[in-house]
Amino acid sequence: MKKYSNVTVMDHPMIQHKLTILRDKTTGVKEFRELVEELSMFMGYEVTRNLALEEVEIETPVCKTKSQVIAGKKLGIIPILRAGLGMVDGMLKLIPAAKVGHIGLYRDPETLQPVEYYCKLPSDVAERDLIVLDPMLATGGSAVAAINFLKNKGAKSIKLVNLIAAPEGVKAVAEAHPDVEIYVAAVDEKLNDHGYIVPGLGDAGDRLFGTK
Ligand code: PRP
Ligand code: URA
């Protein structure tokens, strides 16, 4: 695992292997969906690394003992629609009791600016540790807008999880929200003239839902 100032790149071989198949343009919708879910779960291990533990007493078949469980932390998962939806089930496999809030944003193809069209958050979002999910961090406009939105609702603890980031997106989030840690499977080379990540994987939403 490589760690830069605000971004952790998960270079575990299993993650890199699955990411390669995900990038491949011959990978179909079914496999793409499965891979996004699996990658999200793997990445969830690292994202939840610092969760607090508490000691409980249990009895094994051999004797009584003290052992550790996750302390009752309030977590929230926030997918950015549409593509972030593909990451929810993988993350919920690890933290099944987390509440889920949705932020609907699409990127205007001309201006590349995020346009909000939906938002439904847990009522106690301000008290939760939030994990924002979106497979792609390109210009960073969508992630910055989503995080702005959450902070305006009072959120204080936010992590961002992306499968692939462009350097431009990492920089944009770091400048706008230096307190937000970013977890990615790869930081790619650059954005192209249409704001797509190079080499990237194409349009994550279209590949996930079979549109286009
Ligand atoms: C994609 C992606 C991010 C955004 C990244 O969504 O899922 O939300 O683009 O680009 P940015 O960093 O430049 O903002 P898109 O707008 O294509 O919507 P979709 O998920 O509904 O397909
Ligand atoms: N959104 C995507 O789905 N892919 C990109 O490469 C950039 C933005």
XYZ file of C-alpha atoms and ligand atoms in Angstrom:
242
model
C 0.000 0.000 0.000
C 1.424 3.380 -1.031
C 0.453 6.437 0.967
C 0.794 10.031 -0.209
C -0.360 13.060 1.740
C -4.114 12.622 1.258
C -4.357 9.511 -0.893
C -3.815 5.851 -0.123
C -3.225 3.676 -3.183
C -4.150 0.053 -2.553
C -1.620 -1.853 -4.579
C -2.468 -5.299 -3.174
C -2.053 -7.911 -5.954
C -5.695 -9.061 -5.714
C -6.918 -5.511 -6.127
C -4.591 -4.807 -9.055
C -5.565 -8.070 -10.780
C -9.287 -7.325 -10.526
C -8.769 -3.727 -11.580
C -7.033 -4.881 -14.764
C -10.025 -7.035 -15.729
C -12.345 -4.139 -14.895
C -10.435 -1.799 -17.200
C -10.511 -4.250 -20.139
C -13.078 -3.129 -22.701
C -14.091 -6.739 -23.424
C -15.315 -7.243 -19.825
C -19.123 -7.452 -19.939
C -21.744 -5.926 -17.654
C -22.179 -8.927 -15.359
C -18.487 -9.342 -14.642
C -17.993 -5.578 -14.394
C -20.660 -5.371 -11.685
C -19.201 -8.292 -9.764
C -15.709 -6.823 -9.905
C -16.837 -3.392 -8.699
C -18.544 -5.059 -5.739
C -15.527 -7.234 -4.918
C -13.083 -4.352 -5.225
C -15.241 -2.221 -2.938
C -15.223 -4.917 -0.300
C -11.447 -5.351 -0.494
C -10.942 -1.607 -0.290
C -13.333 -1.463 2.638
C -10.830 -3.433 4.725
C -8.335 -0.606 4.494
C -10.892 2.166 4.857
C -12.160 0.641 8.117
C -8.674 -0.083 9.467
C -8.883 2.534 12.221
C -12.319 1.645 13.570
C -12.294 1.584 17.346
C -12.461 -1.769 19.111
C -13.856 -2.657 22.500
C -13.272 -5.658 24.682
C -16.038 -8.147 25.419
C -16.061 -11.334 27.422
C -16.975 -14.521 25.581
C -16.708 -18.211 26.285
C -14.984 -20.461 23.764
C -15.492 -24.248 23.953
C -12.321 -24.241 26.054
C -12.598 -21.348 28.507
C -13.807 -17.815 29.176
C -11.745 -15.120 27.507
C -11.735 -11.442 26.661
C -11.796 -10.573 22.977
C -12.326 -7.538 20.753
C -15.282 -6.400 18.680
C -15.936 -3.207 16.714
C -17.149 -0.512 19.119
C -20.610 0.710 18.180
C -19.434 3.380 15.752
C -22.043 5.133 13.661
C -21.091 4.794 10.024
C -22.708 6.080 6.859
C -22.122 5.036 3.269
C -22.805 7.701 0.659
C -22.752 6.548 -2.977
C -22.664 9.243 -5.638
C -25.308 8.194 -8.187
C -25.264 6.471 -10.493
C -21.961 4.683 -10.582
C -21.352 4.806 -6.828
C -24.326 2.455 -6.387
C -22.171 -0.386 -7.708
C -19.881 -0.050 -4.692
C -22.560 -0.131 -1.976
C -23.132 -3.876 -1.597
C -19.410 -4.656 -1.339
C -18.975 -2.088 1.421
C -22.146 -3.282 3.207
C -20.745 -6.818 3.318
C -18.123 -5.459 5.710
C -20.260 -2.988 7.617
C -23.820 -4.291 7.291
C -25.279 -1.963 9.913
C -24.128 1.220 8.166
C -26.838 3.593 6.992
C -26.850 4.575 3.341
C -27.435 8.068 1.953
C -27.654 8.893 -1.752
C -26.386 11.930 -3.610
C -27.392 12.154 -7.273
C -24.951 14.082 -9.434
C -24.183 13.930 -13.116
C -21.399 15.639 -14.927
C -22.528 18.038 -17.649
C -20.751 16.701 -20.757
C -19.997 20.236 -22.046
C -18.907 22.076 -18.917
C -17.841 18.971 -16.905
C -19.527 20.675 -13.933
C -21.544 18.466 -11.541
C -25.332 18.892 -11.620
C -27.285 17.736 -8.551
C -30.572 15.914 -9.106
C -31.234 13.868 -5.952
C -30.288 13.731 -2.307
C -31.533 11.605 0.570
C -29.365 11.295 3.658
C -29.735 9.680 7.090
C -31.228 12.263 9.474
C -28.223 11.975 11.817
C -25.644 12.307 9.028
C -23.736 14.965 10.996
C -22.892 12.450 13.748
C -21.749 9.665 11.452
C -18.363 8.732 10.029
C -19.092 8.898 6.309
C -17.598 6.895 3.451
C -18.323 8.475 0.056
C -18.280 6.012 -2.851
C -17.705 6.690 -6.540
C -15.679 4.494 -8.905
C -14.184 7.472 -10.760
C -12.434 10.630 -9.528
C -11.787 12.582 -12.738
C -11.804 16.396 -12.495
C -12.913 15.979 -8.895
C -15.946 18.224 -9.443
C -18.491 15.582 -8.403
C -16.574 14.493 -5.299
C -15.924 18.068 -4.167
C -19.615 18.943 -4.657
C -20.772 15.849 -2.744
C -18.381 16.553 0.139
C -19.427 20.234 0.211
C -22.998 19.066 0.448
C -22.268 16.669 3.323
C -20.281 19.289 5.220
C -23.138 21.767 4.789
C -25.319 19.167 6.534
C -22.832 19.136 9.406
C -20.699 16.100 8.529
C -17.258 16.244 10.109
C -15.698 12.880 9.328
C -15.563 11.946 5.647
C -13.486 9.460 3.666
C -13.631 9.146 -0.122
C -13.254 5.787 -1.884
C -12.666 5.619 -5.648
C -11.469 2.790 -7.831
C -9.540 4.995 -10.266
C -8.448 8.599 -9.810
C -6.818 11.134 -12.105
C -4.089 13.321 -10.597
C -6.325 16.331 -11.338
C -9.115 14.887 -9.177
C -6.823 14.035 -6.279
C -5.482 17.601 -6.350
C -8.954 19.144 -6.512
C -10.190 17.185 -3.483
C -6.960 17.828 -1.547
C -7.260 21.583 -2.140
C -10.985 21.846 -1.381
C -11.077 19.306 1.463
C -7.623 18.648 2.953
C -9.251 16.804 5.872
C -10.717 14.102 3.593
C -8.620 10.989 3.073
C -8.910 9.395 -0.363
C -8.585 5.641 -0.943
C -8.024 4.426 -4.503
C -6.885 1.319 -6.362
C -4.964 3.421 -8.902
C -3.982 6.967 -9.765
C -3.886 7.060 -13.558
C -1.903 9.225 -15.919
C -4.185 12.109 -16.861
C -7.557 13.312 -18.160
C -8.262 13.504 -21.888
C -9.948 16.450 -23.644
C -13.397 15.074 -22.732
C -12.536 14.781 -19.049
C -12.163 10.986 -19.180
C -9.450 9.284 -17.178
C -6.562 7.882 -19.259
C -6.198 4.918 -19.418
C -9.156 4.589 -16.997
C -12.004 2.211 -17.767
C -14.356 4.393 -19.811
C -17.728 5.511 -18.474
C -18.247 3.682 -15.186
C -22.015 4.290 -15.049
C -22.572 3.037 -18.592
C -20.433 -0.064 -18.056
C -22.133 -0.833 -14.747
C -25.693 -0.429 -15.971
C -25.276 -1.401 -19.619
C -26.452 1.958 -20.926
C -25.144 3.612 -24.107
C -19.009 9.877 -13.345
C -18.409 9.245 -12.123
C -18.259 10.412 -11.195
C -17.936 11.542 -12.141
C -16.456 11.809 -12.086
O -20.365 10.071 -13.179
O -19.174 8.208 -11.603
O -19.423 10.705 -10.451
O -18.297 11.103 -13.458
O -16.133 12.924 -12.817
P -15.606 14.262 -12.140
O -14.584 13.871 -11.152
O -15.012 15.009 -13.315
O -16.763 14.987 -11.538
P -21.290 10.647 -14.352
O -21.361 12.130 -14.260
O -20.852 10.082 -15.660
O -22.712 10.120 -13.949
P -23.256 8.613 -13.843
O -22.612 7.985 -12.645
O -24.714 8.826 -13.656
O -22.936 7.895 -15.108
N -16.522 9.477 -15.397
C -16.357 8.209 -15.826
O -17.265 7.371 -15.704
N -15.180 7.889 -16.386
C -14.184 8.769 -16.528
O -13.109 8.404 -17.058
C -14.377 10.094 -16.082
C -15.562 10.417 -15.508
